[in-house]
């Protein structure tokens, strides 16, 4: 299998430059949460730390109930708890999903033109052909096995409107294509329309057939270090995934299952976290614009998709000279060659420092 180059190595020289700034590095290149893990999660994890036996791949009934409750309460999605399957963070799920769903060499996996690189990795693991496109018409007669969408988007922060989602659902259903929606930023939106899940009855017509949605606690709840996410949707597809994951030992640790259940039962900590990001985003966006950037899309997720209408590496270099590290848009696809992705996941202190340097 041919894996892509790990592009982050190419940022190293810029990181070195940025780190030499007298005020220290402001790292806005990755979307890794920096605020404390909420007490509700830590307490549940600690209380479940006595775990001598093997946990269930399917997750505890309490976990599946909590997830179904959150889906209903926050997203208006009615999911059967039996169709909820925990994942050890969603990156592993994204990477292995095509293979686990039976995608084979010669098959096609389609993902957005500007996308989280792991969709491509997953196509490669299955030996399939990955195609990056936003225009389904461009596929012509090709019938992909699997189609990924990601709204709100990493890296652009774009939200797909309900009409668009409905069209994609019918396109996929007409062709028997499995549609997988990566919705890990769904509660993190700032402007414009509220993001909607593909499993919402207004989008899918009430049936989850042929559809899967993926969610993560990493960003919503500062739980990236615990590795906690899940997939739900078409009960037959989830059942198939469960069977394989059972055999392959892809089991979420029991204390993390307990933490995940408690965390999905609580919305207060997530609301607080959203307000922290809202303030950081507003400060960074204003500073970037005042500095001559245009910020495209970015109405949701944890990124400001920013451009000075120049090659992305020039922008990376310019910002590194100010001690600010960002990700070149090219990491997410050739269409990103004139943008940089600026993460809003830094502490208030580092965000204030970036704002003052841009001023
Ligand atoms: C679009 C998207 N999907 C999935 C993930 C994986 O998140 P995790 O493995 O922490 O659940 C990320 C992480 O940045 C992401 O941006």
mmCIF file of C-alpha atoms and ligand atoms in Angstrom:
data_model
loop_
_atom_site.group_PDB
_atom_site.id
_atom_site.type_symbol
_atom_site.label_atom_id
_atom_site.label_comp_id
_atom_site.label_asym_id
_atom_site.label_seq_id
_atom_site.Cartn_x
_atom_site.Cartn_y
_atom_site.Cartn_z
ATOM 1 C CA UNK A 1 0.000 0.000 0.000
ATOM 2 C CA UNK A 2 1.288 3.425 -0.888
ATOM 3 C CA UNK A 3 0.755 5.940 1.891
ATOM 4 C CA UNK A 4 0.886 9.687 1.317
ATOM 5 C CA UNK A 5 3.938 11.581 2.619
ATOM 6 C CA UNK A 6 3.352 12.781 6.135
ATOM 7 C CA UNK A 7 3.066 16.454 5.217
ATOM 8 C CA UNK A 8 3.609 17.894 8.690
ATOM 9 C CA UNK A 9 7.340 17.221 8.382
ATOM 10 C CA UNK A 10 7.415 20.002 5.794
ATOM 11 C CA UNK A 11 6.272 22.501 8.431
ATOM 12 C CA UNK A 12 9.260 21.804 10.701
ATOM 13 C CA UNK A 13 11.535 24.581 9.355
ATOM 14 C CA UNK A 14 8.709 27.109 9.803
ATOM 15 C CA UNK A 15 8.092 25.843 13.311
ATOM 16 C CA UNK A 16 11.740 26.448 14.088
ATOM 17 C CA UNK A 17 11.541 30.019 12.792
ATOM 18 C CA UNK A 18 8.299 30.710 14.633
ATOM 19 C CA UNK A 19 9.631 29.215 17.883
ATOM 20 C CA UNK A 20 12.570 31.633 17.793
ATOM 21 C CA UNK A 21 10.216 34.610 18.213
ATOM 22 C CA UNK A 22 11.051 36.384 21.510
ATOM 23 C CA UNK A 23 7.426 36.009 22.673
ATOM 24 C CA UNK A 24 7.479 32.272 21.913
ATOM 25 C CA UNK A 25 5.565 30.157 19.433
ATOM 26 C CA UNK A 26 1.843 30.604 18.834
ATOM 27 C CA UNK A 27 0.888 27.259 17.339
ATOM 28 C CA UNK A 28 -2.324 27.534 15.327
ATOM 29 C CA UNK A 29 -1.372 24.726 12.967
ATOM 30 C CA UNK A 30 -3.299 21.886 14.588
ATOM 31 C CA UNK A 31 -6.821 21.581 15.947
ATOM 32 C CA UNK A 32 -5.873 20.007 19.231
ATOM 33 C CA UNK A 33 -7.922 21.153 22.246
ATOM 34 C CA UNK A 34 -6.002 22.974 25.007
ATOM 35 C CA UNK A 35 -8.621 23.624 27.701
ATOM 36 C CA UNK A 36 -9.082 21.208 30.600
ATOM 37 C CA UNK A 37 -11.025 17.980 30.209
ATOM 38 C CA UNK A 38 -14.389 18.604 31.923
ATOM 39 C CA UNK A 39 -14.799 17.393 35.477
ATOM 40 C CA UNK A 40 -17.815 15.256 34.520
ATOM 41 C CA UNK A 41 -15.581 13.128 32.246
ATOM 42 C CA UNK A 42 -12.651 12.902 34.676
ATOM 43 C CA UNK A 43 -14.880 11.837 37.535
ATOM 44 C CA UNK A 44 -16.614 9.128 35.508
ATOM 45 C CA UNK A 45 -13.253 7.878 34.200
ATOM 46 C CA UNK A 46 -11.790 7.688 37.709
ATOM 47 C CA UNK A 47 -14.848 5.928 39.114
ATOM 48 C CA UNK A 48 -14.616 3.291 36.368
ATOM 49 C CA UNK A 49 -10.893 2.698 36.804
ATOM 50 C CA UNK A 50 -11.348 -0.754 38.345
ATOM 51 C CA UNK A 51 -11.790 -2.681 35.095
ATOM 52 C CA UNK A 52 -10.337 -6.209 35.253
ATOM 53 C CA UNK A 53 -12.595 -7.744 32.583
ATOM 54 C CA UNK A 54 -12.846 -7.205 28.847
ATOM 55 C CA UNK A 55 -15.191 -4.410 27.809
ATOM 56 C CA UNK A 56 -17.802 -4.861 25.083
ATOM 57 C CA UNK A 57 -16.968 -3.689 21.588
ATOM 58 C CA UNK A 58 -20.579 -2.569 21.276
ATOM 59 C CA UNK A 59 -20.246 -0.371 24.376
ATOM 60 C CA UNK A 60 -22.291 -0.545 27.559
ATOM 61 C CA UNK A 61 -26.067 -0.072 27.302
ATOM 62 C CA UNK A 62 -25.589 3.123 29.373
ATOM 63 C CA UNK A 63 -23.178 4.505 26.793
ATOM 64 C CA UNK A 64 -25.462 3.750 23.848
ATOM 65 C CA UNK A 65 -28.440 5.302 25.700
ATOM 66 C CA UNK A 66 -26.451 8.462 26.467
ATOM 67 C CA UNK A 67 -25.385 8.834 22.858
ATOM 68 C CA UNK A 68 -28.931 8.288 21.586
ATOM 69 C CA UNK A 69 -30.156 10.858 24.129
ATOM 70 C CA UNK A 70 -27.618 13.441 22.944
ATOM 71 C CA UNK A 71 -28.453 12.812 19.284
ATOM 72 C CA UNK A 72 -32.120 13.383 19.992
ATOM 73 C CA UNK A 73 -31.707 16.354 22.344
ATOM 74 C CA UNK A 74 -29.045 18.288 20.448
ATOM 75 C CA UNK A 75 -29.470 17.225 16.811
ATOM 76 C CA UNK A 76 -33.099 16.131 16.537
ATOM 77 C CA UNK A 77 -31.894 12.697 15.361
ATOM 78 C CA UNK A 78 -33.822 9.625 16.460
ATOM 79 C CA UNK A 79 -31.316 6.787 16.642
ATOM 80 C CA UNK A 80 -31.884 3.343 18.074
ATOM 81 C CA UNK A 81 -29.294 2.871 20.887
ATOM 82 C CA UNK A 82 -28.690 -0.577 19.378
ATOM 83 C CA UNK A 83 -27.331 1.145 16.248
ATOM 84 C CA UNK A 84 -24.679 3.129 18.169
ATOM 85 C CA UNK A 85 -21.136 1.788 17.947
ATOM 86 C CA UNK A 86 -18.257 3.379 19.899
ATOM 87 C CA UNK A 87 -14.931 4.086 18.210
ATOM 88 C CA UNK A 88 -11.492 4.611 19.730
ATOM 89 C CA UNK A 89 -11.538 8.218 18.544
ATOM 90 C CA UNK A 90 -12.932 8.741 15.075
ATOM 91 C CA UNK A 91 -9.619 8.929 13.226
ATOM 92 C CA UNK A 92 -9.219 5.160 13.413
ATOM 93 C CA UNK A 93 -12.802 4.715 12.314
ATOM 94 C CA UNK A 94 -12.346 7.031 9.326
ATOM 95 C CA UNK A 95 -9.152 5.241 8.333
ATOM 96 C CA UNK A 96 -10.553 1.697 8.578
ATOM 97 C CA UNK A 97 -14.171 2.276 7.582
ATOM 98 C CA UNK A 98 -13.853 1.592 3.839
ATOM 99 C CA UNK A 99 -12.102 -1.709 4.497
ATOM 100 C CA UNK A 100 -14.567 -2.680 7.241
ATOM 101 C CA UNK A 101 -17.483 -1.870 4.935
ATOM 102 C CA UNK A 102 -16.120 -4.205 2.290
ATOM 103 C CA UNK A 103 -14.622 -1.652 -0.107
ATOM 104 C CA UNK A 104 -12.223 -3.505 -2.400
ATOM 105 C CA UNK A 105 -9.372 -2.783 -4.820
ATOM 106 C CA UNK A 106 -10.893 -1.319 -7.959
ATOM 107 C CA UNK A 107 -13.676 0.393 -6.001
ATOM 108 C CA UNK A 108 -13.898 4.157 -5.720
ATOM 109 C CA UNK A 109 -14.151 6.187 -2.521
ATOM 110 C CA UNK A 110 -15.137 9.835 -2.941
ATOM 111 C CA UNK A 111 -14.336 12.601 -0.458
ATOM 112 C CA UNK A 112 -14.420 16.417 -0.558
ATOM 113 C CA UNK A 113 -11.975 18.343 -2.719
ATOM 114 C CA UNK A 114 -10.608 20.013 0.418
ATOM 115 C CA UNK A 115 -10.629 17.410 3.141
ATOM 116 C CA UNK A 116 -9.263 15.863 6.279
ATOM 117 C CA UNK A 117 -6.461 13.674 4.843
ATOM 118 C CA UNK A 118 -7.596 10.479 6.607
ATOM 119 C CA UNK A 119 -10.438 9.912 4.092
ATOM 120 C CA UNK A 120 -7.772 9.360 1.459
ATOM 121 C CA UNK A 121 -5.758 7.144 3.827
ATOM 122 C CA UNK A 122 -8.874 4.995 4.361
ATOM 123 C CA UNK A 123 -9.340 4.537 0.622
ATOM 124 C CA UNK A 124 -5.703 3.474 0.358
ATOM 125 C CA UNK A 125 -5.948 1.004 3.256
ATOM 126 C CA UNK A 126 -8.824 -0.680 1.395
ATOM 127 C CA UNK A 127 -6.766 -0.650 -1.827
ATOM 128 C CA UNK A 128 -9.465 1.491 -3.431
ATOM 129 C CA UNK A 129 -9.165 4.557 -5.640
ATOM 130 C CA UNK A 130 -9.726 7.810 -3.799
ATOM 131 C CA UNK A 131 -11.357 10.658 -5.719
ATOM 132 C CA UNK A 132 -11.446 14.184 -4.271
ATOM 133 C CA UNK A 133 -14.402 16.090 -5.673
ATOM 134 C CA UNK A 134 -17.313 18.255 -4.582
ATOM 135 C CA UNK A 135 -19.095 17.879 -7.891
ATOM 136 C CA UNK A 136 -20.910 14.562 -8.055
ATOM 137 C CA UNK A 137 -21.756 15.226 -11.723
ATOM 138 C CA UNK A 138 -18.023 15.177 -12.445
ATOM 139 C CA UNK A 139 -18.000 11.489 -11.511
ATOM 140 C CA UNK A 140 -19.923 10.660 -14.683
ATOM 141 C CA UNK A 141 -20.991 7.017 -14.783
ATOM 142 C CA UNK A 142 -18.575 6.053 -11.967
ATOM 143 C CA UNK A 143 -20.519 4.577 -9.093
ATOM 144 C CA UNK A 144 -18.458 4.954 -5.925
ATOM 145 C CA UNK A 145 -18.747 2.404 -3.171
ATOM 146 C CA UNK A 146 -18.523 5.024 -0.476
ATOM 147 C CA UNK A 147 -19.067 8.781 -0.399
ATOM 148 C CA UNK A 148 -17.776 10.986 2.433
ATOM 149 C CA UNK A 149 -19.152 14.362 3.362
ATOM 150 C CA UNK A 150 -17.882 16.553 6.196
ATOM 151 C CA UNK A 151 -20.056 19.404 7.409
ATOM 152 C CA UNK A 152 -18.959 21.595 9.150
ATOM 153 C CA UNK A 153 -15.773 21.106 7.187
ATOM 154 C CA UNK A 154 -12.191 20.690 8.190
ATOM 155 C CA UNK A 155 -10.367 22.711 6.796
ATOM 156 C CA UNK A 156 -12.790 25.311 5.389
ATOM 157 C CA UNK A 157 -15.408 25.617 8.136
ATOM 158 C CA UNK A 158 -18.100 25.437 5.473
ATOM 159 C CA UNK A 159 -21.565 24.176 6.417
ATOM 160 C CA UNK A 160 -23.600 22.248 3.826
ATOM 161 C CA UNK A 161 -27.182 23.561 3.753
ATOM 162 C CA UNK A 162 -30.132 21.177 4.207
ATOM 163 C CA UNK A 163 -31.079 21.292 0.494
ATOM 164 C CA UNK A 164 -27.617 20.211 -0.504
ATOM 165 C CA UNK A 165 -27.644 17.384 2.053
ATOM 166 C CA UNK A 166 -31.012 16.146 0.784
ATOM 167 C CA UNK A 167 -29.666 16.075 -2.770
ATOM 168 C CA UNK A 168 -26.580 14.122 -1.747
ATOM 169 C CA UNK A 169 -28.711 11.620 0.186
ATOM 170 C CA UNK A 170 -30.956 10.976 -2.810
ATOM 171 C CA UNK A 171 -28.009 10.840 -5.216
ATOM 172 C CA UNK A 172 -26.372 8.182 -3.034
ATOM 173 C CA UNK A 173 -29.563 6.210 -2.509
ATOM 174 C CA UNK A 174 -30.425 6.156 -6.205
ATOM 175 C CA UNK A 175 -27.044 4.573 -6.899
ATOM 176 C CA UNK A 176 -26.770 2.299 -3.874
ATOM 177 C CA UNK A 177 -23.746 4.248 -2.617
ATOM 178 C CA UNK A 178 -23.018 4.231 1.132
ATOM 179 C CA UNK A 179 -22.990 7.839 2.338
ATOM 180 C CA UNK A 180 -20.890 8.601 5.413
ATOM 181 C CA UNK A 181 -21.150 11.985 7.061
ATOM 182 C CA UNK A 182 -18.332 13.077 9.366
ATOM 183 C CA UNK A 183 -20.105 15.421 11.771
ATOM 184 C CA UNK A 184 -17.453 15.885 14.438
ATOM 185 C CA UNK A 185 -17.812 19.725 14.442
ATOM 186 C CA UNK A 186 -21.608 19.819 14.354
ATOM 187 C CA UNK A 187 -22.083 21.749 17.612
ATOM 188 C CA UNK A 188 -19.297 24.231 16.815
ATOM 189 C CA UNK A 189 -20.867 26.891 14.599
ATOM 190 C CA UNK A 190 -20.636 30.672 14.711
ATOM 191 C CA UNK A 191 -22.544 32.289 11.861
ATOM 192 C CA UNK A 192 -25.218 31.422 9.343
ATOM 193 C CA UNK A 193 -27.367 28.330 9.417
ATOM 194 C CA UNK A 194 -27.109 25.702 12.110
ATOM 195 C CA UNK A 195 -25.412 22.556 10.778
ATOM 196 C CA UNK A 196 -27.809 19.627 10.326
ATOM 197 C CA UNK A 197 -27.066 15.906 10.581
ATOM 198 C CA UNK A 198 -27.768 13.695 7.567
ATOM 199 C CA UNK A 199 -29.715 11.511 10.001
ATOM 200 C CA UNK A 200 -32.172 14.311 10.764
ATOM 201 C CA UNK A 201 -35.635 13.261 9.517
ATOM 202 C CA UNK A 202 -35.861 16.429 7.355
ATOM 203 C CA UNK A 203 -32.772 15.265 5.460
ATOM 204 C CA UNK A 204 -33.087 11.486 5.295
ATOM 205 C CA UNK A 205 -36.888 11.218 5.380
ATOM 206 C CA UNK A 206 -36.803 9.253 8.625
ATOM 207 C CA UNK A 207 -34.966 6.180 7.321
ATOM 208 C CA UNK A 208 -31.243 5.726 7.968
ATOM 209 C CA UNK A 209 -30.841 3.196 5.193
ATOM 210 C CA UNK A 210 -27.484 3.495 3.422
ATOM 211 C CA UNK A 211 -26.356 6.287 5.756
ATOM 212 C CA UNK A 212 -23.788 6.555 8.536
ATOM 213 C CA UNK A 213 -22.886 9.544 10.712
ATOM 214 C CA UNK A 214 -19.678 9.868 12.710
ATOM 215 C CA UNK A 215 -19.268 11.940 15.869
ATOM 216 C CA UNK A 216 -16.420 12.642 18.249
ATOM 217 C CA UNK A 217 -15.992 13.971 21.775
ATOM 218 C CA UNK A 218 -12.473 15.235 21.049
ATOM 219 C CA UNK A 219 -13.491 18.768 20.118
ATOM 220 C CA UNK A 220 -16.886 19.140 21.791
ATOM 221 C CA UNK A 221 -15.609 18.079 25.179
ATOM 222 C CA UNK A 222 -11.789 18.401 25.160
ATOM 223 C CA UNK A 223 -11.516 14.640 25.208
ATOM 224 C CA UNK A 224 -9.034 14.052 22.380
ATOM 225 C CA UNK A 225 -6.689 12.315 24.814
ATOM 226 C CA UNK A 226 -9.334 9.780 25.840
ATOM 227 C CA UNK A 227 -10.085 8.694 22.226
ATOM 228 C CA UNK A 228 -13.878 8.687 22.171
ATOM 229 C CA UNK A 229 -16.269 8.814 19.259
ATOM 230 C CA UNK A 230 -18.968 6.734 17.625
ATOM 231 C CA UNK A 231 -20.747 5.834 14.435
ATOM 232 C CA UNK A 232 -24.470 5.384 13.988
ATOM 233 C CA UNK A 233 -27.017 5.144 11.192
ATOM 234 C CA UNK A 234 -28.134 2.200 9.077
ATOM 235 C CA UNK A 235 -28.569 -0.655 11.610
ATOM 236 C CA UNK A 236 -27.434 -3.301 9.083
ATOM 237 C CA UNK A 237 -24.217 -1.420 8.302
ATOM 238 C CA UNK A 238 -23.519 -0.828 11.997
ATOM 239 C CA UNK A 239 -24.098 -4.517 12.717
ATOM 240 C CA UNK A 240 -21.553 -5.485 10.065
ATOM 241 C CA UNK A 241 -19.026 -3.055 11.528
ATOM 242 C CA UNK A 242 -19.632 -4.399 15.021
ATOM 243 C CA UNK A 243 -19.004 -8.001 13.920
ATOM 244 C CA UNK A 244 -15.675 -7.127 12.328
ATOM 245 C CA UNK A 245 -14.554 -4.783 15.078
ATOM 246 C CA UNK A 246 -15.319 -7.491 17.639
ATOM 247 C CA UNK A 247 -13.089 -9.942 15.819
ATOM 248 C CA UNK A 248 -10.368 -7.343 15.329
ATOM 249 C CA UNK A 249 -10.303 -6.203 18.971
ATOM 250 C CA UNK A 250 -11.251 -2.600 18.186
ATOM 251 C CA UNK A 251 -12.634 -2.066 21.690
ATOM 252 C CA UNK A 252 -12.990 1.194 23.559
ATOM 253 C CA UNK A 253 -11.522 0.836 27.090
ATOM 254 C CA UNK A 254 -14.172 0.454 29.819
ATOM 255 C CA UNK A 255 -13.216 3.611 31.780
ATOM 256 C CA UNK A 256 -13.447 5.637 28.561
ATOM 257 C CA UNK A 257 -16.875 4.140 27.863
ATOM 258 C CA UNK A 258 -18.009 5.364 31.289
ATOM 259 C CA UNK A 259 -16.501 8.802 30.695
ATOM 260 C CA UNK A 260 -18.127 8.998 27.273
ATOM 261 C CA UNK A 261 -21.587 8.188 28.671
ATOM 262 C CA UNK A 262 -21.290 10.843 31.385
ATOM 263 C CA UNK A 263 -19.970 13.410 28.908
ATOM 264 C CA UNK A 264 -22.800 12.940 26.403
ATOM 265 C CA UNK A 265 -25.286 13.304 29.275
ATOM 266 C CA UNK A 266 -23.952 16.783 30.034
ATOM 267 C CA UNK A 267 -24.404 19.816 27.775
ATOM 268 C CA UNK A 268 -23.267 22.542 30.195
ATOM 269 C CA UNK A 269 -19.524 21.977 29.749
ATOM 270 C CA UNK A 270 -19.910 21.881 25.959
ATOM 271 C CA UNK A 271 -21.807 25.189 26.002
ATOM 272 C CA UNK A 272 -18.965 26.777 28.011
ATOM 273 C CA UNK A 273 -16.365 25.449 25.615
ATOM 274 C CA UNK A 274 -18.293 26.805 22.623
ATOM 275 C CA UNK A 275 -18.233 30.287 24.177
ATOM 276 C CA UNK A 276 -14.453 30.062 24.699
ATOM 277 C CA UNK A 277 -13.975 29.222 21.031
ATOM 278 C CA UNK A 278 -16.439 31.903 19.938
ATOM 279 C CA UNK A 279 -14.361 34.594 21.654
ATOM 280 C CA UNK A 280 -11.043 33.275 20.299
ATOM 281 C CA UNK A 281 -12.443 32.994 16.796
ATOM 282 C CA UNK A 282 -13.792 36.570 16.863
ATOM 283 C CA UNK A 283 -10.446 37.946 18.075
ATOM 284 C CA UNK A 284 -8.359 36.010 15.557
ATOM 285 C CA UNK A 285 -10.687 36.668 12.621
ATOM 286 C CA UNK A 286 -10.691 40.432 13.248
ATOM 287 C CA UNK A 287 -6.905 40.477 13.611
ATOM 288 C CA UNK A 288 -6.348 38.452 10.432
ATOM 289 C CA UNK A 289 -8.687 40.711 8.438
ATOM 290 C CA UNK A 290 -7.038 43.851 9.778
ATOM 291 C CA UNK A 291 -3.701 42.331 8.741
ATOM 292 C CA UNK A 292 -4.914 41.985 5.135
ATOM 293 C CA UNK A 293 -6.333 38.476 5.090
ATOM 294 C CA UNK A 294 -9.632 37.392 3.607
ATOM 295 C CA UNK A 295 -11.334 34.673 5.631
ATOM 296 C CA UNK A 296 -13.455 32.390 3.429
ATOM 297 C CA UNK A 297 -16.308 30.180 4.705
ATOM 298 C CA UNK A 298 -15.302 29.446 8.327
ATOM 299 C CA UNK A 299 -18.841 29.857 9.598
ATOM 300 C CA UNK A 300 -18.315 26.754 11.738
ATOM 301 C CA UNK A 301 -15.676 24.276 12.989
ATOM 302 C CA UNK A 302 -12.406 25.258 14.652
ATOM 303 C CA UNK A 303 -10.591 26.847 11.716
ATOM 304 C CA UNK A 304 -10.298 30.152 9.876
ATOM 305 C CA UNK A 305 -9.717 29.388 6.189
ATOM 306 C CA UNK A 306 -7.622 32.409 5.359
ATOM 307 C CA UNK A 307 -5.853 33.821 2.324
ATOM 308 C CA UNK A 308 -3.720 36.755 1.211
ATOM 309 C CA UNK A 309 -4.174 35.677 -2.415
ATOM 310 C CA UNK A 310 -0.660 34.298 -2.582
ATOM 311 C CA UNK A 311 0.817 30.781 -2.509
ATOM 312 C CA UNK A 312 0.099 29.180 0.865
ATOM 313 C CA UNK A 313 3.754 28.573 1.718
ATOM 314 C CA UNK A 314 4.445 32.323 1.366
ATOM 315 C CA UNK A 315 1.721 32.957 3.925
ATOM 316 C CA UNK A 316 3.067 30.218 6.202
ATOM 317 C CA UNK A 317 6.488 31.843 5.972
ATOM 318 C CA UNK A 318 5.168 35.345 6.643
ATOM 319 C CA UNK A 319 3.247 34.231 9.726
ATOM 320 C CA UNK A 320 6.194 32.153 10.961
ATOM 321 C CA UNK A 321 8.258 35.360 10.954
ATOM 322 C CA UNK A 322 5.695 36.696 13.453
ATOM 323 C CA UNK A 323 6.063 33.528 15.536
ATOM 324 C CA UNK A 324 2.681 32.156 14.399
ATOM 325 C CA UNK A 325 2.479 28.666 12.928
ATOM 326 C CA UNK A 326 -0.433 27.749 10.631
ATOM 327 C CA UNK A 327 -1.160 24.864 8.265
ATOM 328 C CA UNK A 328 -0.758 25.386 4.505
ATOM 329 C CA UNK A 329 -4.046 24.804 2.676
ATOM 330 C CA UNK A 330 -2.265 22.456 0.298
ATOM 331 C CA UNK A 331 -2.244 19.797 3.065
ATOM 332 C CA UNK A 332 -5.974 19.389 2.451
ATOM 333 C CA UNK A 333 -5.907 19.223 -1.341
ATOM 334 C CA UNK A 334 -4.516 21.152 -4.327
ATOM 335 C CA UNK A 335 -7.541 23.494 -4.213
ATOM 336 C CA UNK A 336 -6.135 24.839 -0.941
ATOM 337 C CA UNK A 337 -2.871 26.054 -2.465
ATOM 338 C CA UNK A 338 -3.622 29.736 -1.799
ATOM 339 C CA UNK A 339 -5.105 29.413 1.700
ATOM 340 C CA UNK A 340 -3.852 28.636 5.166
ATOM 341 C CA UNK A 341 -5.816 26.955 7.921
ATOM 342 C CA UNK A 342 -5.671 28.883 11.182
ATOM 343 C CA UNK A 343 -6.874 26.861 14.170
ATOM 344 C CA UNK A 344 -8.697 28.658 16.977
ATOM 345 C CA UNK A 345 -7.643 26.011 19.499
ATOM 346 C CA UNK A 346 -5.034 27.975 21.445
ATOM 347 C CA UNK A 347 -5.244 29.361 24.969
ATOM 348 C CA UNK A 348 -6.660 32.857 25.522
ATOM 349 C CA UNK A 349 -3.131 34.004 26.337
ATOM 350 C CA UNK A 350 -1.663 32.669 23.052
ATOM 351 C CA UNK A 351 -4.605 34.016 21.039
ATOM 352 C CA UNK A 352 -4.088 37.475 22.589
ATOM 353 C CA UNK A 353 -0.386 37.212 21.723
ATOM 354 C CA UNK A 354 -1.190 36.346 18.090
ATOM 355 C CA UNK A 355 -3.663 39.227 17.897
ATOM 356 C CA UNK A 356 -1.064 41.673 19.193
ATOM 357 C CA UNK A 357 1.571 40.418 16.718
ATOM 358 C CA UNK A 358 -0.852 40.759 13.817
ATOM 359 C CA UNK A 359 -1.807 44.279 14.929
HETATM 360 C C1 LIG B 1 -12.914 16.100 9.970
HETATM 361 C C2 LIG B 1 -12.318 15.294 11.066
HETATM 362 N N1 LIG B 1 -12.736 14.043 11.248
HETATM 363 C C3 LIG B 1 -12.225 13.264 12.221
HETATM 364 C C4 LIG B 1 -11.254 13.752 13.074
HETATM 365 C C5 LIG B 1 -10.692 12.810 14.113
HETATM 366 O O1 LIG B 1 -10.989 13.182 15.395
HETATM 367 P P1 LIG B 1 -10.819 12.152 16.611
HETATM 368 O O2 LIG B 1 -9.985 11.014 16.151
HETATM 369 O O3 LIG B 1 -10.143 12.943 17.661
HETATM 370 O O4 LIG B 1 -12.191 11.746 16.994
HETATM 371 C C6 LIG B 1 -10.791 15.045 12.920
HETATM 372 C C7 LIG B 1 -9.733 15.558 13.793
HETATM 373 O O5 LIG B 1 -9.195 16.616 13.648
HETATM 374 C C8 LIG B 1 -11.339 15.847 11.892
HETATM 375 O O6 LIG B 1 -10.942 17.100 11.698
#
